[in-house]
mmCIF file of C-alpha atoms and ligand atoms in Angstrom:
data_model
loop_
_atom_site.group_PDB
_atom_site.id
_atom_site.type_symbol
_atom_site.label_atom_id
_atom_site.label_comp_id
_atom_site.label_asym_id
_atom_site.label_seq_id
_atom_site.Cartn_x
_atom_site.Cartn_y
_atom_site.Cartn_z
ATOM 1 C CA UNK A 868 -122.882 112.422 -83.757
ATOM 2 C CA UNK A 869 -124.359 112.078 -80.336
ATOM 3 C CA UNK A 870 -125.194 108.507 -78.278
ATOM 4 C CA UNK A 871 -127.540 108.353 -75.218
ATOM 5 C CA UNK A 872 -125.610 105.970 -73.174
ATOM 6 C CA UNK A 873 -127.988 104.264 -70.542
ATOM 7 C CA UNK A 874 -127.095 104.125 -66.853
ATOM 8 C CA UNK A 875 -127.114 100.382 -65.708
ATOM 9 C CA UNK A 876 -127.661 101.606 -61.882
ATOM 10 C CA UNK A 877 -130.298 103.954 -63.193
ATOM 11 C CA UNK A 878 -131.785 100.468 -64.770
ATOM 12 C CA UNK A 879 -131.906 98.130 -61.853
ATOM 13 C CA UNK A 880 -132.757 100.529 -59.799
ATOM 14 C CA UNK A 881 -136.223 100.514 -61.549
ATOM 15 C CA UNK A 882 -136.630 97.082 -62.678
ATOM 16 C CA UNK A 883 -136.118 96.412 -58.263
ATOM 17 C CA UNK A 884 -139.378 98.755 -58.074
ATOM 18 C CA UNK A 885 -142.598 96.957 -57.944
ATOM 19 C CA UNK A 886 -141.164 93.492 -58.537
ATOM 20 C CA UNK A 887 -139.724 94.597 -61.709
ATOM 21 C CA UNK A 888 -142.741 96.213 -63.186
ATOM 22 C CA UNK A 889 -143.481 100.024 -63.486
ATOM 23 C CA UNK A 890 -147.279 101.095 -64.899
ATOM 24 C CA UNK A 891 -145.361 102.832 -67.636
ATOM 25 C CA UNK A 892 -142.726 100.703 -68.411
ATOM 26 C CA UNK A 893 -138.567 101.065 -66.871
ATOM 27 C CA UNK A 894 -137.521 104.893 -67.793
ATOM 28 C CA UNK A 895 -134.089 104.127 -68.745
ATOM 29 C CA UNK A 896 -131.847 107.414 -67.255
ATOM 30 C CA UNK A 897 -129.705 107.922 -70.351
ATOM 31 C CA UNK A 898 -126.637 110.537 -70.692
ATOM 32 C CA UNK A 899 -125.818 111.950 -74.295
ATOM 33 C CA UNK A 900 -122.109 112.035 -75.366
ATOM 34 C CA UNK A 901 -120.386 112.012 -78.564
ATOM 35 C CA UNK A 902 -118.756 109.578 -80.372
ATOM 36 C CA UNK A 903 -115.717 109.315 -79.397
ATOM 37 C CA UNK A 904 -112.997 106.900 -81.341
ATOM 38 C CA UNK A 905 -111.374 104.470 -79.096
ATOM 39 C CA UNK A 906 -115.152 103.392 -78.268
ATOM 40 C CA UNK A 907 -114.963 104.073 -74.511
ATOM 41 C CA UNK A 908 -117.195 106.158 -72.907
ATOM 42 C CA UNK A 909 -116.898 107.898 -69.100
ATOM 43 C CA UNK A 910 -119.876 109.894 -68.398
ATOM 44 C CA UNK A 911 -122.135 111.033 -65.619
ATOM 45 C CA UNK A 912 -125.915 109.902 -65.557
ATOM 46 C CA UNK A 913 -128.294 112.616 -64.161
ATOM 47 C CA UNK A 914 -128.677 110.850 -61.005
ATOM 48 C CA UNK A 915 -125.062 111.292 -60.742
ATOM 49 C CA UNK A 916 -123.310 107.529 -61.193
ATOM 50 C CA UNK A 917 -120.401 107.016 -63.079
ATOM 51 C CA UNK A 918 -120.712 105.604 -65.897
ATOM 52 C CA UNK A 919 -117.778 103.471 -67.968
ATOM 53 C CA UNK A 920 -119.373 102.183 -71.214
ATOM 54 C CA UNK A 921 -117.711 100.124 -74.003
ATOM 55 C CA UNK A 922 -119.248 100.718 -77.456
ATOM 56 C CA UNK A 923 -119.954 97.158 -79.519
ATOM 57 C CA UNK A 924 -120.462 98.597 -82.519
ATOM 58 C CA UNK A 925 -117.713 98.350 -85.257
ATOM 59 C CA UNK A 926 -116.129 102.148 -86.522
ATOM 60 C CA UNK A 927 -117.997 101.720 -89.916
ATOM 61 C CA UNK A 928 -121.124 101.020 -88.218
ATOM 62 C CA UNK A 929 -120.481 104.179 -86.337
ATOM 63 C CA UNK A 930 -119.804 106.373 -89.574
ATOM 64 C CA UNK A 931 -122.382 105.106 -91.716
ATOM 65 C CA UNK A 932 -124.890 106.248 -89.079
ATOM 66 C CA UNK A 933 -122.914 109.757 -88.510
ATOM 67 C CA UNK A 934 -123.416 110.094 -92.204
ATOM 68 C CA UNK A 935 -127.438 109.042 -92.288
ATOM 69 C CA UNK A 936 -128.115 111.819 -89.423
ATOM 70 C CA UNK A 937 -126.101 114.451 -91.369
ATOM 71 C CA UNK A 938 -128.162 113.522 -94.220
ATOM 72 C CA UNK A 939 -131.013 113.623 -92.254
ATOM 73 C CA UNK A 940 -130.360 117.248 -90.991
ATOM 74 C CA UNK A 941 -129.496 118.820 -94.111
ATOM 75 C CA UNK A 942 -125.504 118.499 -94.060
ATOM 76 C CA UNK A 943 -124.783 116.663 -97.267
ATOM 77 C CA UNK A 944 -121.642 117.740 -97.566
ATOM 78 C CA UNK A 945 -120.687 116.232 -93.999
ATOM 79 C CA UNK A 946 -122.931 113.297 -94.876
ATOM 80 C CA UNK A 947 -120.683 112.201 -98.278
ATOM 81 C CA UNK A 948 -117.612 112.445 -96.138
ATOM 82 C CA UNK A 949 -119.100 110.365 -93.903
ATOM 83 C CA UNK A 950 -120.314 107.590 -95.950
ATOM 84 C CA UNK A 951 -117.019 107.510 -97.870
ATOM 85 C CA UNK A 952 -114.952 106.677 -94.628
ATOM 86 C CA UNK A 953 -117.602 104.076 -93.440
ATOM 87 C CA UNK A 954 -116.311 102.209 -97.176
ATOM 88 C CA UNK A 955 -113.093 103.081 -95.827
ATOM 89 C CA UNK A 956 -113.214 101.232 -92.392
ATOM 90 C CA UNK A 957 -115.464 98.705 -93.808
ATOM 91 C CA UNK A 958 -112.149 97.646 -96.330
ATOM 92 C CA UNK A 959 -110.348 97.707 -93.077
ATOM 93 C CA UNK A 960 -112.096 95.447 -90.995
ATOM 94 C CA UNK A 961 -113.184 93.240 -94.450
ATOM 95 C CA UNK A 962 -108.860 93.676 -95.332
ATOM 96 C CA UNK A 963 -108.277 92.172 -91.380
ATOM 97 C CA UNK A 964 -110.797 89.178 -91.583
ATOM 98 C CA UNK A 965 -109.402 88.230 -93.979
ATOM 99 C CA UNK A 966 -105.866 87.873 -93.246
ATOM 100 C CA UNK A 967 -107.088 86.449 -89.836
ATOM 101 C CA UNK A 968 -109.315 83.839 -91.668
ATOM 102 C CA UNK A 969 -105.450 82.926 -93.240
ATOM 103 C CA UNK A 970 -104.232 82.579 -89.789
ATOM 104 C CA UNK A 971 -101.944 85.775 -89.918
ATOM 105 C CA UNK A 972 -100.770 86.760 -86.970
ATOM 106 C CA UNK A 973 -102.569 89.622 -84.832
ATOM 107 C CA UNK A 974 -98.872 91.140 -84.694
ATOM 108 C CA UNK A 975 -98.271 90.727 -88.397
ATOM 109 C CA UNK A 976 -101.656 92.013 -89.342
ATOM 110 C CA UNK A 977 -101.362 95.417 -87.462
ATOM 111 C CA UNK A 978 -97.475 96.029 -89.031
ATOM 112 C CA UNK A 979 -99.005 95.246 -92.465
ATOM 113 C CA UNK A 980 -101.929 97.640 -91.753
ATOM 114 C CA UNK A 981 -99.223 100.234 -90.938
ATOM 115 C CA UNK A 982 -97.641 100.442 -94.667
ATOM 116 C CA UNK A 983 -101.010 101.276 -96.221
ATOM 117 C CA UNK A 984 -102.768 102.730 -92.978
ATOM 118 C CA UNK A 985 -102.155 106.828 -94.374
ATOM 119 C CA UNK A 986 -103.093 106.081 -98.142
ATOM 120 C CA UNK A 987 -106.663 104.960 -98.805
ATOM 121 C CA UNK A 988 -105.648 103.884 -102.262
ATOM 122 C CA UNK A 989 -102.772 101.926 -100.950
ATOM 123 C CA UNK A 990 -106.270 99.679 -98.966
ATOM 124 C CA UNK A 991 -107.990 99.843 -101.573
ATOM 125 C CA UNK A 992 -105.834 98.088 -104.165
ATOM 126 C CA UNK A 993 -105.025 95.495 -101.180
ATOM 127 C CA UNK A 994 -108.946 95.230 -100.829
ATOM 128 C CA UNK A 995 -109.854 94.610 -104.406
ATOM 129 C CA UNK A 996 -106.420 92.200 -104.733
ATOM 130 C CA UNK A 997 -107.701 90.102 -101.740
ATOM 131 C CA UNK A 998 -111.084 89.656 -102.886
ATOM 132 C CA UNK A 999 -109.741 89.133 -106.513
ATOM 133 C CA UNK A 1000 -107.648 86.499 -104.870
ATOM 134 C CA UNK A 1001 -110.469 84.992 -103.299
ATOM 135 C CA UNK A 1002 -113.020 84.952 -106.088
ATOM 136 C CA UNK A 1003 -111.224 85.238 -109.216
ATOM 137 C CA UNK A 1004 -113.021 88.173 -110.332
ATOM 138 C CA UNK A 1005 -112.817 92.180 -109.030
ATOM 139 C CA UNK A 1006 -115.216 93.303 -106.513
ATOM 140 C CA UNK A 1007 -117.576 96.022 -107.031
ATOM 141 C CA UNK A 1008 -116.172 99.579 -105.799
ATOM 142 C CA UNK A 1009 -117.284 102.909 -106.496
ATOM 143 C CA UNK A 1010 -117.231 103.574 -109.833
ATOM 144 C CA UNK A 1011 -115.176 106.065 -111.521
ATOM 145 C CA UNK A 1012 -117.555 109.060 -111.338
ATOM 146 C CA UNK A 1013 -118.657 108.095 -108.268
ATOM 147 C CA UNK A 1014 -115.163 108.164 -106.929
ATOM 148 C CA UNK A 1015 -114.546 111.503 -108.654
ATOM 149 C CA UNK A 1016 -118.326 112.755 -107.028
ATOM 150 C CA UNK A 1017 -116.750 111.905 -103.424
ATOM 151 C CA UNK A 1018 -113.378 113.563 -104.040
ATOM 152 C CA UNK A 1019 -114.922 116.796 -105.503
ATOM 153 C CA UNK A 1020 -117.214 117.003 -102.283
ATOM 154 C CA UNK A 1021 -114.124 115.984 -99.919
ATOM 155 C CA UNK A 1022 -111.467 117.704 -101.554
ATOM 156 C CA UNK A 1023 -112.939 120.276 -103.640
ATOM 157 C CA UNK A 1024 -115.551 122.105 -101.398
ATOM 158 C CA UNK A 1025 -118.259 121.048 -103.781
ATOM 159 C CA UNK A 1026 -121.811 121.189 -101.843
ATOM 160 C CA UNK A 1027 -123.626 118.409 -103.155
ATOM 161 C CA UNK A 1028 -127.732 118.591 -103.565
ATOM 162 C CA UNK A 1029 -129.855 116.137 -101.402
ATOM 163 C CA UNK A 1030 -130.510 113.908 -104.157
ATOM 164 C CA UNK A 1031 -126.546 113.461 -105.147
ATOM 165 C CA UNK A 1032 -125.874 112.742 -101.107
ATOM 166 C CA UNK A 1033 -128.794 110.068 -101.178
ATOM 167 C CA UNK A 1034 -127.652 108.588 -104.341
ATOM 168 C CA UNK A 1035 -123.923 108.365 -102.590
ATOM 169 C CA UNK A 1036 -125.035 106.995 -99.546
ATOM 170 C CA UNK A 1037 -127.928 104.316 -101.532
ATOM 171 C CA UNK A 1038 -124.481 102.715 -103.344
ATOM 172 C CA UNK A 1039 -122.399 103.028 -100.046
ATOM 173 C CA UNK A 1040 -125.362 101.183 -98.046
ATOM 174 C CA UNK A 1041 -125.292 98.240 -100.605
ATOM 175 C CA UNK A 1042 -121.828 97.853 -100.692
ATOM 176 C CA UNK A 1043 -121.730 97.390 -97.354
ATOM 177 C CA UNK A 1044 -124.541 95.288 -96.617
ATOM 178 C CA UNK A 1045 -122.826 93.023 -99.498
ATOM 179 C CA UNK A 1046 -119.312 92.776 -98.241
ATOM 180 C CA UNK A 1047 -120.875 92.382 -94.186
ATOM 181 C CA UNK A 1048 -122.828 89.356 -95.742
ATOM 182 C CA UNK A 1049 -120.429 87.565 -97.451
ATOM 183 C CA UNK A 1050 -117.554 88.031 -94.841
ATOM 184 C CA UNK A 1051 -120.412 86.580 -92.498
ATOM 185 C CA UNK A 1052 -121.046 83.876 -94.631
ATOM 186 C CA UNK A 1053 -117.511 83.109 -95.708
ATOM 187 C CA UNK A 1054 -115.365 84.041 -92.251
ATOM 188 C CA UNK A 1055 -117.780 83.736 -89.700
ATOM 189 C CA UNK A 1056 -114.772 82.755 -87.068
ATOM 190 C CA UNK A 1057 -112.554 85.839 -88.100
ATOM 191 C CA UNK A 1058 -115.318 88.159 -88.242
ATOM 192 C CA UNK A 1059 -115.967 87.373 -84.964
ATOM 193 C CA UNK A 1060 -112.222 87.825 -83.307
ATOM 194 C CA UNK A 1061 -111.842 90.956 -85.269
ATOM 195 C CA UNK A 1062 -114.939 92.144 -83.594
ATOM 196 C CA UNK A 1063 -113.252 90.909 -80.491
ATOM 197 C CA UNK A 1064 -110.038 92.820 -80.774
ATOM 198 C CA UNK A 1065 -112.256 95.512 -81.445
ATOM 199 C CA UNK A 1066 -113.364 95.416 -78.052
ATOM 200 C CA UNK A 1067 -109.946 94.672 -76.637
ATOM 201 C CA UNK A 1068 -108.693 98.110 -78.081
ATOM 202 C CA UNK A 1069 -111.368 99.736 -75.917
ATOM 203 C CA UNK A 1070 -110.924 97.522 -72.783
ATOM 204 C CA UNK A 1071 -106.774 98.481 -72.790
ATOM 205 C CA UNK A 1072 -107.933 102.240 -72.871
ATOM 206 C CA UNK A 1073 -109.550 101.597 -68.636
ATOM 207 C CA UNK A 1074 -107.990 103.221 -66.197
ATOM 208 C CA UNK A 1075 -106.746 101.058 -63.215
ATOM 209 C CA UNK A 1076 -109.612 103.036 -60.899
ATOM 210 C CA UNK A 1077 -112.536 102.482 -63.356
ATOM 211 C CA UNK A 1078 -115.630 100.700 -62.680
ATOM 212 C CA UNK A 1079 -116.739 97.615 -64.301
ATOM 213 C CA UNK A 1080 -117.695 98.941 -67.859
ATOM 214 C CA UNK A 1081 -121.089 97.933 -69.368
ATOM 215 C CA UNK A 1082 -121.386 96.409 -72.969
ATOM 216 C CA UNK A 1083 -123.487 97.844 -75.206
ATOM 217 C CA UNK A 1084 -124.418 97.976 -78.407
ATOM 218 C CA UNK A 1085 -126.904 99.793 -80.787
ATOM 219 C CA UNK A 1086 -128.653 98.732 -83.355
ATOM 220 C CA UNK A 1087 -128.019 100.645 -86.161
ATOM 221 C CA UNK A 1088 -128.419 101.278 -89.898
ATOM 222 C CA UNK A 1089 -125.830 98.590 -91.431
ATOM 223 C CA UNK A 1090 -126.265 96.411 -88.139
ATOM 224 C CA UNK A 1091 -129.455 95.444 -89.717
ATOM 225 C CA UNK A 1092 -128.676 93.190 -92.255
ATOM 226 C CA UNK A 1093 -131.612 93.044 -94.137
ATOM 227 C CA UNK A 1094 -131.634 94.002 -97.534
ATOM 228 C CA UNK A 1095 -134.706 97.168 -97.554
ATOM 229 C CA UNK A 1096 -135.160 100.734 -99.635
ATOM 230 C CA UNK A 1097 -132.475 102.929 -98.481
ATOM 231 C CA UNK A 1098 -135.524 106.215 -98.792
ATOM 232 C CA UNK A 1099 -136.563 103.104 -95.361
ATOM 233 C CA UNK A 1100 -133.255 103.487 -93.702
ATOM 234 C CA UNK A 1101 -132.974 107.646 -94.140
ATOM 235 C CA UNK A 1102 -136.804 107.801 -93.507
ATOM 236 C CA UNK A 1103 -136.087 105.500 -89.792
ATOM 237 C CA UNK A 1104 -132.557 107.912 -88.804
ATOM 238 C CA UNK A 1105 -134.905 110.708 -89.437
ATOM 239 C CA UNK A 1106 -137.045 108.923 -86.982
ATOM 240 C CA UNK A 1107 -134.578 108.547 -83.918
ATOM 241 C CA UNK A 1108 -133.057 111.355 -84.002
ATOM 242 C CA UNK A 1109 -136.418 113.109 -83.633
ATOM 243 C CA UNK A 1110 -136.905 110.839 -80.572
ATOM 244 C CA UNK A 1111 -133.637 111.231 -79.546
ATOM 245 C CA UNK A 1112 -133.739 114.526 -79.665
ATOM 246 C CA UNK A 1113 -137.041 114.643 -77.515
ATOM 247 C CA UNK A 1114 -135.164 112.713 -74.667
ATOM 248 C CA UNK A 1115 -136.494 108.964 -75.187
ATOM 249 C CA UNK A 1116 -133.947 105.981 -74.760
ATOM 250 C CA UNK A 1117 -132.582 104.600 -78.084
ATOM 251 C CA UNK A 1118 -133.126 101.419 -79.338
ATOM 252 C CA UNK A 1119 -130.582 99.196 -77.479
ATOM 253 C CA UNK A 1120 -129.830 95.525 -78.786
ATOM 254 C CA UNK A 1121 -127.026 93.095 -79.720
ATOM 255 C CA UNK A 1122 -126.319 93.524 -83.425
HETATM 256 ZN ZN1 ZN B 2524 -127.853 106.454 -63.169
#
């Protein structure tokens, strides 16, 4: 998946013209690159600044949207794989609140994290015995054929038809809107220093000669936390990725 990072020099440089106010609006100068996983981005803009960039956005925001745009373009296989590890990180960061909102240590947290960190199942069963903990009753999870859909198109080179890929990534969408609400509602504080960390991870990756890096964050499929059709959320990636694709800035904005 590609990101149009915007240049910040490129930015002020045109909101300085004309008192702020161009005819046809600020042309933000934006650079593609790819995603990229420790959420720090170097790059050169096309008038040439360098460009240090930390990503806001949380992994599982990241491969939700990876997995709308290869539904988008016709790669369903790609787009299954990618929906199943957004559920995947999305357990992880739900797993970390969690033990944060239970005033775990950072330190303890990660060690724990390592025992299960190579096994999915091994997070899952701590997933669905944390929330059973919490609520006295299991959480929804992918049911057994969806689970069995998911590991035939992951493990088993089955091609799945466009209808089977939007049906995968419909059930992934709610389940994460639902878990993102109720950690939001439940572990507001937690949810906010495991974002934090988040960024932390990225800031410890700067080199000593780096410039000041610029914040941003996009607003993207599961940022949105409105409840709408998913056919609404496929029909919108379609959208920006034709834009994107035609050179036009992306919609930028706090999540
Ligand atoms: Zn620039």
């Amino acid at each position: 998946m590609e990101l149009m990072i915007p240049c910040g020099e490129c930015a002020l440089a045109a909101s300085m013209k004309d008192g702020g106010f161009e005819p046809d609006g600020v042309v933000l100068r934006n650079t593609a690159v790819l995603v990229q996983d420790k959420n720090l981005y170097r790059s050169t803009c096309p008038e040439g600044h360098q460009l240090v960039a930390i990503l806001n956005n949380l992994p599982f925001e990241l491969l939700f949207q990876s997995g709308l745009e290869a539904l988008a373009d016709g790669y369903l296989r790609e787009s299954v794989s990618s929906f199943a590890a957004a559920l995947e990180r999305l357990y992880e960061f739900s797993i970390r609140v969690q033990l944060t909102d239970a005033n775990v240590s950072a330190d303890e947290i990660e060690s724990t994290w390592k025992t299960v960190v190579s096994q999915s199942e091994r997070q899952l069963g701590m997933y669905i015995g944390m929330r059973t903990l919490q609520e006295g009753k299991q959480p929804t999870v992918l049911s057994p054929t969806q689970s069995k859909f998911r590991n035939d198109v992951i493990h088993k080179g089955y091609f799945p038809d466009f209808q089977e890929a939007f049906g995968f990534g419909e059930v992934v969408f709610r389940l994460i809107l639902e878990e993102v609400a109720r950690l939001d509602q439940c572990f507001k504080g937690a949810v906010g220093i495991q974002a934090n960390a988040h960024l932390e991870k990225a800031m410890k990756s700067l080199k000593k000669d780096d410039p000041q890096p610029s914040m941003f964050a996009f607003g993207l499929a599961v940022t949105d936390r409105t409840d709408r059709p998913f056919s609404v959320v496929v029909m919108n990636a379609q959208a920006n990725l034709r834009r994107r694709r035609a050179g036009e800035a992306p919609p930028t904005g706090s999540a």
